[in-house]
Short mmCIF file of C-alpha atoms and ligand atoms in Angstrom, two decimals:
data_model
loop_
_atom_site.label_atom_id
_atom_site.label_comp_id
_atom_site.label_asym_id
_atom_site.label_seq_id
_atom_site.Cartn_x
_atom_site.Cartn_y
_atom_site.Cartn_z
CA UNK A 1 -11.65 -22.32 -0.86
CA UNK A 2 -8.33 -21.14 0.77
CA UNK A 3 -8.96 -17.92 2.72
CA UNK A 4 -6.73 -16.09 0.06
CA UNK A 5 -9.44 -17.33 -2.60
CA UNK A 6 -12.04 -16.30 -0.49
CA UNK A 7 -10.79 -12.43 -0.18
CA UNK A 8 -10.62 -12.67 -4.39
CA UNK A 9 -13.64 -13.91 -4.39
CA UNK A 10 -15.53 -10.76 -1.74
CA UNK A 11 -12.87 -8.49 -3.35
CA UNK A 12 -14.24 -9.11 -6.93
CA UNK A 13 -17.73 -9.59 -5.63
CA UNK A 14 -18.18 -6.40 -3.47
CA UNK A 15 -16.42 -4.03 -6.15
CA UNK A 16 -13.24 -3.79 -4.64
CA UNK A 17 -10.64 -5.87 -6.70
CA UNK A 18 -11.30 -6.44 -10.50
CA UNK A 19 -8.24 -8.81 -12.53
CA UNK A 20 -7.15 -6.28 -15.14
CA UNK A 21 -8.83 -6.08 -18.47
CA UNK A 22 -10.57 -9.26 -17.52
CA UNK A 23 -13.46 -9.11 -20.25
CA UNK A 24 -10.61 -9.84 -22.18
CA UNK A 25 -9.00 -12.54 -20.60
CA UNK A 26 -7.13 -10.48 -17.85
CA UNK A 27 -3.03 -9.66 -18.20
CA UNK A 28 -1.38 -11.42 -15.28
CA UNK A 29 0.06 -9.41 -12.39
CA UNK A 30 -2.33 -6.22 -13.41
CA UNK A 31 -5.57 -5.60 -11.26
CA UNK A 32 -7.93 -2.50 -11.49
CA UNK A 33 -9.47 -1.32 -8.32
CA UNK A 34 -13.05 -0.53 -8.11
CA UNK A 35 -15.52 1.69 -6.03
CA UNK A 36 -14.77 0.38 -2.87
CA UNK A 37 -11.05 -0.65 -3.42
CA UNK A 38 -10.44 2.93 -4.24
CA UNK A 39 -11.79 4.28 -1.18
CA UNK A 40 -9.83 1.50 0.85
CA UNK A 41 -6.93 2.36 -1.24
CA UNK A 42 -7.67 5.78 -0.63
CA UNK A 43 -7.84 5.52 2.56
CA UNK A 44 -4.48 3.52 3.21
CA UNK A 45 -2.59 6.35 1.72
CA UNK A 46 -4.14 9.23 3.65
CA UNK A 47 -3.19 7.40 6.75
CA UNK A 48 0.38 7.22 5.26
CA UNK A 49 0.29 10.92 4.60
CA UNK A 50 -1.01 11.18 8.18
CA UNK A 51 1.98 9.50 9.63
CA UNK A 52 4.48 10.67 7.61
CA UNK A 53 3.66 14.82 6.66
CA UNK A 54 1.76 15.03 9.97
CA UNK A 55 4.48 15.30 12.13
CA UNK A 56 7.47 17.57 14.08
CA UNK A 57 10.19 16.17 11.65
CA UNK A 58 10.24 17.81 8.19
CA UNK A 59 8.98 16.18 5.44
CA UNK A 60 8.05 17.06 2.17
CA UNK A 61 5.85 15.78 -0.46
CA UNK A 62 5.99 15.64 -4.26
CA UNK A 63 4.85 14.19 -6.99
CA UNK A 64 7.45 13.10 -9.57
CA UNK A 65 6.67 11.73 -13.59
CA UNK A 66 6.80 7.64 -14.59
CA UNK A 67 9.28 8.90 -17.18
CA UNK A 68 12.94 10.08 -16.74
CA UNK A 69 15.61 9.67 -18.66
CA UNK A 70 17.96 6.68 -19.23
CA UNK A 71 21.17 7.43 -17.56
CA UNK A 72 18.93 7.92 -13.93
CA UNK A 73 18.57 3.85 -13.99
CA UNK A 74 22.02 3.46 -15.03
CA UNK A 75 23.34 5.75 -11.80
CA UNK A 76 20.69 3.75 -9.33
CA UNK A 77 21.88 0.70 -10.48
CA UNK A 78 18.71 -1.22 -12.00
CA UNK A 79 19.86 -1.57 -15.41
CA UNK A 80 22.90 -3.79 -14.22
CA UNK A 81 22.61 -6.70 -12.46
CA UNK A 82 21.21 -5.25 -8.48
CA UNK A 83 18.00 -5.31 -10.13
CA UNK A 84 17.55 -8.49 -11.79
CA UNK A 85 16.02 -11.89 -10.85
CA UNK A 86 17.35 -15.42 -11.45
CA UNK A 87 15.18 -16.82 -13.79
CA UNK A 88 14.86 -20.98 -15.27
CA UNK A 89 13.07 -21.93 -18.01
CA UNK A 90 11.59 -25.16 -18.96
CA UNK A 91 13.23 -26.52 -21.66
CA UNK A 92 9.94 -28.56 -22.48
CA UNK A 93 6.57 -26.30 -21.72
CA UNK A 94 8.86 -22.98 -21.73
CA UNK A 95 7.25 -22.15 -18.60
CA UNK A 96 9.42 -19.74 -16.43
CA UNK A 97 10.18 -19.71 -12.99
CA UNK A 98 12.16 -17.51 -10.20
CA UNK A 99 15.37 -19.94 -9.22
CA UNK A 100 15.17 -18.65 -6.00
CA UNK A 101 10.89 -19.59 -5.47
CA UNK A 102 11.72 -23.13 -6.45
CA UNK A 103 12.10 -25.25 -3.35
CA UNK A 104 14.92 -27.92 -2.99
CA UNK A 105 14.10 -30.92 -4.90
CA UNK A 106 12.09 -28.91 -7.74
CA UNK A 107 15.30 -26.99 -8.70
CA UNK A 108 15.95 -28.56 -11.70
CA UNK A 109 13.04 -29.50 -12.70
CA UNK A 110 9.74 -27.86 -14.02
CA UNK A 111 6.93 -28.07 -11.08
CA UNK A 112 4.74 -28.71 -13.74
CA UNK A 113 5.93 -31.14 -16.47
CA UNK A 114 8.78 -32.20 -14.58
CA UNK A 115 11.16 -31.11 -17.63
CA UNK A 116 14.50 -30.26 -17.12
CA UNK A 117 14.93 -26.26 -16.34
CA UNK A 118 17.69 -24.64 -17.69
CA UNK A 119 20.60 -22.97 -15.42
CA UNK A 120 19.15 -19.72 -13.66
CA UNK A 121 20.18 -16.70 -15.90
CA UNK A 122 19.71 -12.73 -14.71
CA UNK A 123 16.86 -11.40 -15.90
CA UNK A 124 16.08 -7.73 -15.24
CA UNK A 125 13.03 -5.90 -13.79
CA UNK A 126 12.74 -2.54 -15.55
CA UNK A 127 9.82 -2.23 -17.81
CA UNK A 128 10.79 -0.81 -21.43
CA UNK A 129 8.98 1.39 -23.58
CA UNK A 130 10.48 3.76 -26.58
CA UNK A 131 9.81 7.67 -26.65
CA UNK A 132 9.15 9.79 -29.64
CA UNK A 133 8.58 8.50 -33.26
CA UNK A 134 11.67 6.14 -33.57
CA UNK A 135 11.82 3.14 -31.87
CA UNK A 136 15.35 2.32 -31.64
CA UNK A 137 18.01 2.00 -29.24
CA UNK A 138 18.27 6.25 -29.04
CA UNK A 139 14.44 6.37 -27.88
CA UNK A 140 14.81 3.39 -25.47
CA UNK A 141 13.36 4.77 -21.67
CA UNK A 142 12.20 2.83 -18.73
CA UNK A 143 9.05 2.94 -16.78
CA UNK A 144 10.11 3.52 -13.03
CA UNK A 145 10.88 0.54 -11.41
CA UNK A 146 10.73 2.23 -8.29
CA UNK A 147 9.23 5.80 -7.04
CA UNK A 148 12.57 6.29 -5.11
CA UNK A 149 15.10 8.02 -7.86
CA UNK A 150 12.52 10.21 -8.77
CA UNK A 151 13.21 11.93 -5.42
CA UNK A 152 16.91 12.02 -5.86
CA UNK A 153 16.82 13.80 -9.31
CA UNK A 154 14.98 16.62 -7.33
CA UNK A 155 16.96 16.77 -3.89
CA UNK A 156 18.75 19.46 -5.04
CA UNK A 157 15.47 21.43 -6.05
CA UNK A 158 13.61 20.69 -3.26
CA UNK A 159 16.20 21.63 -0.98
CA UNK A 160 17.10 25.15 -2.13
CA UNK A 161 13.15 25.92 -2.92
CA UNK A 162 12.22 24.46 0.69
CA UNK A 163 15.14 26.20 2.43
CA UNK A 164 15.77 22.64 3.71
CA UNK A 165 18.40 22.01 5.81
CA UNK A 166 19.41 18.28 6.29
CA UNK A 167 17.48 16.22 8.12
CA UNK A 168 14.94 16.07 6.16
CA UNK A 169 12.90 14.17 4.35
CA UNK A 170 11.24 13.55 0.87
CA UNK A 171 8.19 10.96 0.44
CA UNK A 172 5.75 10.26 -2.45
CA UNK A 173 2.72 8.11 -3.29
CA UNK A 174 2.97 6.61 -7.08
CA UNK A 175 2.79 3.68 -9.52
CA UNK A 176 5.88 1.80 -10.43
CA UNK A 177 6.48 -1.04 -12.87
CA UNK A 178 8.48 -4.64 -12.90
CA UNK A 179 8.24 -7.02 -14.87
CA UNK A 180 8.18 -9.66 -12.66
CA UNK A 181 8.52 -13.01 -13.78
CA UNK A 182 5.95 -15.35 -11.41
CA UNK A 183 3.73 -12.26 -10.55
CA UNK A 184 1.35 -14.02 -7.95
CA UNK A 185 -0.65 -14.34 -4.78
CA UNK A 186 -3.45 -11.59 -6.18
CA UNK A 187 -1.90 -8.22 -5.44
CA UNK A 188 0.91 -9.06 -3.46
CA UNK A 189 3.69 -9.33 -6.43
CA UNK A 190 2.09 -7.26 -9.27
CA UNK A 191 3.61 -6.31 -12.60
CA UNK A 192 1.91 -2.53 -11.88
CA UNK A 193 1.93 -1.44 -8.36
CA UNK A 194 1.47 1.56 -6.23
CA UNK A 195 4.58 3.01 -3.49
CA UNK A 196 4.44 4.88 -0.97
CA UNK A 197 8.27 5.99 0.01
CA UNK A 198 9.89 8.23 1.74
CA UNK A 199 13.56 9.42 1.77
CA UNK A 200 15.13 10.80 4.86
CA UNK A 201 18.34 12.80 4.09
CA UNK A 202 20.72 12.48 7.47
CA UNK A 203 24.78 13.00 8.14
CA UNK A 204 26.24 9.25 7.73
CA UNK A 205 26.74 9.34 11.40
CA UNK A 206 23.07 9.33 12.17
CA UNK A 207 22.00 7.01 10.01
CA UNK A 208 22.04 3.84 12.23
CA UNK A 209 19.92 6.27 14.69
CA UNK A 210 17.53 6.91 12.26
CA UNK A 211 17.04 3.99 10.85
CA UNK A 212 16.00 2.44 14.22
CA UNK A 213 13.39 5.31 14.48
CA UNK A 214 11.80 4.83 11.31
CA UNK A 215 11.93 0.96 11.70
CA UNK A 216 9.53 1.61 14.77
CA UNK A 217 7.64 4.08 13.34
CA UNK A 218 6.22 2.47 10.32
CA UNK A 219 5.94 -1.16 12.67
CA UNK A 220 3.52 1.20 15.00
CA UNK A 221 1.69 2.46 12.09
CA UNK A 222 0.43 -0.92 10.57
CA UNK A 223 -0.50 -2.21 14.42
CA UNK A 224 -2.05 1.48 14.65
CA UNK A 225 -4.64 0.52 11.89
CA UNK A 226 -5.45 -2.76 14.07
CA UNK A 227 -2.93 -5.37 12.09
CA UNK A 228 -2.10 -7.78 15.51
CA UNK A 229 1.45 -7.61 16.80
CA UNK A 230 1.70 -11.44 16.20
CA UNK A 231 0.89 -11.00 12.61
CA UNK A 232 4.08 -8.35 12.00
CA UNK A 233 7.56 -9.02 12.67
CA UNK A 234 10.60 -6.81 11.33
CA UNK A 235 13.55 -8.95 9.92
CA UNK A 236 16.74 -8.23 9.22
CA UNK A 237 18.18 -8.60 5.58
CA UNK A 238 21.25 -11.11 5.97
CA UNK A 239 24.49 -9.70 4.01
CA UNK A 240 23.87 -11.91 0.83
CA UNK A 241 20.08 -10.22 0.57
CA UNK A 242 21.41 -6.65 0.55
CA UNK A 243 20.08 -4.91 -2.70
CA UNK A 244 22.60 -3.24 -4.67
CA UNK A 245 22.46 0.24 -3.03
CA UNK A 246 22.23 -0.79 0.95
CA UNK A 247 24.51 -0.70 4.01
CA UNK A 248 22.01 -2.35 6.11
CA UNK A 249 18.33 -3.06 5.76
CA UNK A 250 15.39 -4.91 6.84
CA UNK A 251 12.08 -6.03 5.59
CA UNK A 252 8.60 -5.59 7.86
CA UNK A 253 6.93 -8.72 6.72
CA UNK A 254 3.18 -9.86 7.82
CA UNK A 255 2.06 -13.50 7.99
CA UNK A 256 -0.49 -13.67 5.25
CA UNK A 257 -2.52 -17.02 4.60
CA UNK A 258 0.58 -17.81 2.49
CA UNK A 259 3.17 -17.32 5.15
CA UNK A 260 5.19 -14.69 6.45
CA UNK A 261 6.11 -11.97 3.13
CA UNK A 262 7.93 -8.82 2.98
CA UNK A 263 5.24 -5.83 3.56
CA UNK A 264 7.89 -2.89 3.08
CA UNK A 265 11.23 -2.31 3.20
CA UNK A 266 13.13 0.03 5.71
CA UNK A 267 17.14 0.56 4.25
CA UNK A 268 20.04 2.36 4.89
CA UNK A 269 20.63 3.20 1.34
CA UNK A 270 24.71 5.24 2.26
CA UNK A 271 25.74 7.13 0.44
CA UNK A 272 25.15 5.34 -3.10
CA UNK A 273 22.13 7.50 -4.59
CA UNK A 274 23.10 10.94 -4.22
CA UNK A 275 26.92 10.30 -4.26
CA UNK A 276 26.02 8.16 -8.19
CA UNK A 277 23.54 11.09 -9.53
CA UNK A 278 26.19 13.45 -8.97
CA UNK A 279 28.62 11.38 -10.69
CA UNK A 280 26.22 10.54 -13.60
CA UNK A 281 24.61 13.89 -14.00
CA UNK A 282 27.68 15.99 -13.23
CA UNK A 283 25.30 18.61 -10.54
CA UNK A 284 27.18 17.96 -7.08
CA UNK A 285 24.71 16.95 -4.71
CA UNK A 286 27.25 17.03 -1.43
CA UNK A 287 26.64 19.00 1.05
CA UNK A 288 29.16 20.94 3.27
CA UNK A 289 29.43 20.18 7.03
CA UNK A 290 29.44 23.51 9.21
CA UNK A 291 31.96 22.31 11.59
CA UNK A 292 34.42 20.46 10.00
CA UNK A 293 34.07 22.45 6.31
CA UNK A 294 34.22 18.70 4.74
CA UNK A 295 32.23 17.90 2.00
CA UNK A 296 29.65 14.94 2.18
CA UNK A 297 26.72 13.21 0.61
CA UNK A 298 23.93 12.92 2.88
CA UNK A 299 22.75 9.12 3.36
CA UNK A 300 19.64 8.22 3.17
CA UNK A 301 17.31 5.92 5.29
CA UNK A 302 14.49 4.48 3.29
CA UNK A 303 10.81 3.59 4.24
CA UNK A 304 9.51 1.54 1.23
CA UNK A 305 6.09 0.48 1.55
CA UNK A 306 3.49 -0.72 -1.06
CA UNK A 307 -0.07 0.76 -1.38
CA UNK A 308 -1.36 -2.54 -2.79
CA UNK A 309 0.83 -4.85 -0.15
CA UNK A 310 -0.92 -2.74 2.51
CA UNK A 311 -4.23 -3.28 1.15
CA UNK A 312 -4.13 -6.92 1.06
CA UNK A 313 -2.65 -6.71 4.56
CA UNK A 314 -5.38 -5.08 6.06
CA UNK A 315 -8.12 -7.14 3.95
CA UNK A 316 -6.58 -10.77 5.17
CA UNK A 317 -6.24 -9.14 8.75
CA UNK A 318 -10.30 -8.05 8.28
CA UNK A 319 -11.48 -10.69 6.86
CA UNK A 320 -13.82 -12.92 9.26
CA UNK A 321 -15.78 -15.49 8.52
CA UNK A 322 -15.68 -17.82 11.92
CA UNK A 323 -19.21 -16.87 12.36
CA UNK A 324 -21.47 -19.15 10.36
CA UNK A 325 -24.22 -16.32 9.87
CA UNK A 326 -22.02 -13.87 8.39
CA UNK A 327 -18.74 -12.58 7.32
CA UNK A 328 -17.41 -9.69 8.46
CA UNK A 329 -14.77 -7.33 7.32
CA UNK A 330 -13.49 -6.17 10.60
CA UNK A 331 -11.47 -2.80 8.90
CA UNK A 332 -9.86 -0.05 11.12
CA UNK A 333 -12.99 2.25 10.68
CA UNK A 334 -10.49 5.15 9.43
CA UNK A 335 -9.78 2.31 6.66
CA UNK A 336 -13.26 1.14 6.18
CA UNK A 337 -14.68 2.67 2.75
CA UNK A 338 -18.27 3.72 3.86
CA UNK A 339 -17.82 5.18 7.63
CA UNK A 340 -21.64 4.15 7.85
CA UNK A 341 -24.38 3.13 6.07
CA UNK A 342 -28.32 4.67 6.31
CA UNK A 343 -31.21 2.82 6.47
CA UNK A 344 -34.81 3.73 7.03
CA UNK A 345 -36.15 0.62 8.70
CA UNK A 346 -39.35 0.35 6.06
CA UNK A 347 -38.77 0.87 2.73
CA UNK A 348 -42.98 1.98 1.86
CA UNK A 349 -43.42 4.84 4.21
CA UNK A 350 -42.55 8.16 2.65
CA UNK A 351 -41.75 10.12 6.19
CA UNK A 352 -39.38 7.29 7.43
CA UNK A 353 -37.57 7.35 3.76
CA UNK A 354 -37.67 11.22 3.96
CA UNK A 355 -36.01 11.14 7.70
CA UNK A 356 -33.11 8.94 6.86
CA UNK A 357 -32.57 10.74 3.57
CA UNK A 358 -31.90 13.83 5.51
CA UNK A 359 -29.36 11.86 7.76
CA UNK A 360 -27.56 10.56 4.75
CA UNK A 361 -27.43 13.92 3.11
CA UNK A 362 -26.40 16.05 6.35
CA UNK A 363 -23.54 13.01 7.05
CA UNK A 364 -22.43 13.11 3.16
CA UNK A 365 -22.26 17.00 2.86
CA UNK A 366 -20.14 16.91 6.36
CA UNK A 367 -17.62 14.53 4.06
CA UNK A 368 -18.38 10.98 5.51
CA UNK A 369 -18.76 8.66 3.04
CA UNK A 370 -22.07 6.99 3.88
CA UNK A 371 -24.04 4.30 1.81
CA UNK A 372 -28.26 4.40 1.27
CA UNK A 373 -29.75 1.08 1.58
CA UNK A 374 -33.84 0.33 1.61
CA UNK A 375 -33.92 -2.85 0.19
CA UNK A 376 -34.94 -5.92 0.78
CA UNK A 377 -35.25 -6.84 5.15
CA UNK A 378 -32.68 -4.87 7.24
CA UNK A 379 -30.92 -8.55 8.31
CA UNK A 380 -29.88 -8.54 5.00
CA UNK A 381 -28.71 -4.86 4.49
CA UNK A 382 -26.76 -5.78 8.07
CA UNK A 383 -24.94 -8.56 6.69
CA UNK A 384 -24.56 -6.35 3.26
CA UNK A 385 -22.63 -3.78 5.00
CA UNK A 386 -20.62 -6.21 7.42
CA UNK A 387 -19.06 -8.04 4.12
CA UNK A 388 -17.58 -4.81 3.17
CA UNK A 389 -16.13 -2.74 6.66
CA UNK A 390 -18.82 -0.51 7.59
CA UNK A 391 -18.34 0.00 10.84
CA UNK A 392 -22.16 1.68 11.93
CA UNK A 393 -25.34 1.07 10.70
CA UNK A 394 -28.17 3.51 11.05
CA UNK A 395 -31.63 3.08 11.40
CA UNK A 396 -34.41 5.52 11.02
CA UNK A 397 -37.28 4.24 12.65
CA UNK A 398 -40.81 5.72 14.24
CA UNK A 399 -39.02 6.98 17.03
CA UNK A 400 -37.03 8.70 14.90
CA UNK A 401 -40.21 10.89 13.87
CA UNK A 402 -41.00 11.63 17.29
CA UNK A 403 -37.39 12.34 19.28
CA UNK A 404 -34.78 12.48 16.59
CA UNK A 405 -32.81 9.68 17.37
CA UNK A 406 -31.44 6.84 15.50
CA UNK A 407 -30.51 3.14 16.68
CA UNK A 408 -26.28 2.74 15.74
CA UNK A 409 -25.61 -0.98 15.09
CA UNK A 410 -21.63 -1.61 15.53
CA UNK A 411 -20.53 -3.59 12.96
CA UNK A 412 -18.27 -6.30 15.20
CA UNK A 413 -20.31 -6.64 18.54
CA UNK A 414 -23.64 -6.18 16.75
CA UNK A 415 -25.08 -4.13 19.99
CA UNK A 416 -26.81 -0.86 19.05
CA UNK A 417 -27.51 2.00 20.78
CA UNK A 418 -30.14 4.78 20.35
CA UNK A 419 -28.13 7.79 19.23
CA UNK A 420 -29.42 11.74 18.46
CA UNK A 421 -29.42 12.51 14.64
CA UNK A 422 -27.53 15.86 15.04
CA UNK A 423 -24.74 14.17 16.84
CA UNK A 424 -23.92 11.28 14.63
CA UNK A 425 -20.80 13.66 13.26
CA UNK A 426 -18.77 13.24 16.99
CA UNK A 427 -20.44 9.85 17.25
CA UNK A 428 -18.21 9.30 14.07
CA UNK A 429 -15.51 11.11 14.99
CA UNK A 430 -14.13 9.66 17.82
CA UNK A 431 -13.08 6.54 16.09
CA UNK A 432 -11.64 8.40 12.75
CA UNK A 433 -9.51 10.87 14.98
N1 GAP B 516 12.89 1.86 -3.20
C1 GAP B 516 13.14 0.60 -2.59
C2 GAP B 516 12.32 -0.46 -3.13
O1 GAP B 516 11.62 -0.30 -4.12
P1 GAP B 516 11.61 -2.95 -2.72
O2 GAP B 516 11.85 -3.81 -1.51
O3 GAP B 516 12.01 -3.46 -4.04
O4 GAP B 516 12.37 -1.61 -2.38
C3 GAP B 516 9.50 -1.86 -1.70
O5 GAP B 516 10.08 -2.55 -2.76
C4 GAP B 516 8.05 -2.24 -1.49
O6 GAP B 516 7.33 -2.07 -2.70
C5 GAP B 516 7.85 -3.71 -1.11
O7 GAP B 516 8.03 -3.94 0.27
C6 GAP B 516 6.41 -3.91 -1.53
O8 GAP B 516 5.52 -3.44 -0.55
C7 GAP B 516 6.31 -3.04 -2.79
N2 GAP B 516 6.51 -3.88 -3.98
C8 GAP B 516 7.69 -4.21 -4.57
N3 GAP B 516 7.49 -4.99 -5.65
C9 GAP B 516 6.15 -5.17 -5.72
C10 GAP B 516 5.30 -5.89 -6.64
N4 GAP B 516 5.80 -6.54 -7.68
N5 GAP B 516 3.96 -5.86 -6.42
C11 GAP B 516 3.43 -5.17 -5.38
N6 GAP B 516 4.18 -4.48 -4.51
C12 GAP B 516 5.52 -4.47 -4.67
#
């Protein structure tokens, strides 16, 4: 097994990853997260929130619908060509293929029948659906392809509500939809995805500055969560791989088992968004500059990252198994989805199962999400927790009973140390500041 296999494999295993709908067959590109997925999901986005709400620069957050109407992805762009992929079919097994995925010698031919492909042809992204009773070309609406435009159909809201006065910026946390044609590589290209964006209005003449400062901001945040600087590497788009809307942009891209991938996009979006809504909707979203009384659209600078890329990130950075005796998930503890897990050290006497309940309920009422485990030997529970992040064990032993203290087992060195009950909480603490 590759080492992508084997983080399917724990993922499905452990209750993290699920394939979609998989009692019936599973629907490619569409995965359902489970009990521990969610909280590692979970997780990823509060730390987004963290660094992006959490700080001296204002930011807002909303919290915008799946659904708008048609003429929003005919301003952005994505029902013309910007938002399409090149795509070659097999004239022989029909199987279809992105032009640009196909390597040199394979480009005319199918990589697995070796028929002949036929020319690349644009084939767009946007997910379709009808709304209301009729299903005709009237009732015709798109799923967001992006979480983006549904902060520019409310910059003009937000602003006057907020009192907002430019810079500023917008960011959200929500699904969007593609219909990608070789979805692949478990959740790194999905058909159903999770973004987490944010939009920072600026005058054009700061928008080189700022994009530079939000480049190195989100780079800091991923090696803040423990991914290693020579795993991470920012590069720049060249001027044939600008998407329709950009004036300069760059992707932060990780080196996963299957090479080095875009992990989110940071772009200098101009003037295109809010300049095209105002156009398409008719509500003028310029802005007046104090000094000079000219009229402008704000540009924006754009940090695009996905909830699911992240996750997969930070599970292929975890994920160790170069000890033969067990595999360890070596998560940023604030990522990690139990923060601990509570053990009383035999599983038949009543006042050491009493004791370590009382930890685990003190620890879960305080809002750490701790696991209970009494069974089988307490190697086993060790290697249990290991496989899925948890940073501490805890044992409650006879000392316990006498002097209140527990032994705290670190998940990656192994050592323990004898800790007092009552003070778990800062124990804790310290490493989920
Ligand atoms: N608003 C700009 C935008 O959507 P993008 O580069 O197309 O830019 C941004 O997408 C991020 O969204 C990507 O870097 C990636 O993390 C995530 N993403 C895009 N398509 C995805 C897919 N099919 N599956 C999972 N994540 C995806």
């Amino acid at each position: 097994m590759n080492k992508l296999e084997k983080i399917v494999s724990l993922a499905k295993r452990r209750g993290f990853i699920f394939p979609g709908s998989e009692i019936y067959g599973g629907i490619s590109g569409i995965y359902d997260y489970g009990p521990l997925g969610v909280e590692l999901i979970n997780n990823i986005k509060q730390e987004w929130r963290r660094g992006m709400f959490n700080r001296p620069e204002n930011i807002f957050e909303i919290d915008s619908s799946i659904l708008m109407p048609r003429q929003v992805w005919e301003a952005s762009g994505h029902t013309s060509a910007g938002f399409t992929d090149p795509l070659q079919e097999c004239k022989k097994c029909h199987r279809r293929f992105r032009a640009d995925h196909l390597s040199g010698q394979e480009k005319d031919k199918c990589p697995d029948c070796g028929g002949e492909l036929t020319k690349p042809k644009k084939f767009n992204l946007l997910v379709e659906t009808h709304l209301g009773p009729v299903k005709d070309e009237s009732s015709l609406a798109y799923l967001r392809g992006e979480t983006t435009q549904g902060i520019y159909v409310n910059y003009k809201n937000i602003k006057t509500s907020m009192s907002a006065d430019i810079p500023f910026g917008v960011g959200q946390i929500g699904k969007a939809f593609r219909n990608e044609i070789t979805p692949g590589h478990f959740i790194y290209r999905m058909r159903e995805f999770e973004q987490m964006e944010q939009q920072y209005f600026v005058k054009p003449e700061e928008a080189d500055k700022y994009f530079d400062f939000w480049k190195n901001e989100r780079m800091n945040w991923y090696l803040g969560l423990g991914v290693k600087k020579e795993k991470l590497r920012f590069r720049p788009h060249t001027k044939d791989e600008l998407a329709h809307y950009a004036k300069g942009a760059g992707d932060i891209e990780y080196e996963f088992p299957f090479g080095w991938h875009e992990i989110e996009g940071i772009h200098n979006r101009g003037d295109w968004d809010l300049s095209r809504h105002s156009q398409f909707s008719g509500e003028d979203l310029s802005e007046i500059d104090e000094k000079t009384g000219k009229r402008f659209f704000p540009f924006v600078v754009e940090t695009s990252a996905g909830a699911d890329r992240a996750a997969l990130v930070f599970l292929a950075e975890a994920y160790d198994d170069s000890d033969k005796k067990r595999l360890v998930l070596k998560l940023h503890p604030k990522l990690s989805p139990y923060k601990a897990a509570i053990f009383p050290l035999l599983a038949n006497k009543p006042d050491l199962i009493e004791k370590a309940k009382q930890v685990f309920r003190s620890l879960k009422v305080s809002g750490f999400n701790v696991a209970w485990d009494d069974r089988g030997n307490i190697g086993k529970r060790y290697y249990s927790q290991d496989e899925v992040g948890t940073p501490w064990t805890i044992t409650c032993d006879f000392q316990t009973l006498e002097d209140d203290t527990v032994t705290a087992r670190d998940r990656d060195t192994t050592k323990q140390e004898r800790i007092k009950a009552d003070e778990l909480k800062i124990y804790f603490e310290k490493f989920l500041k």
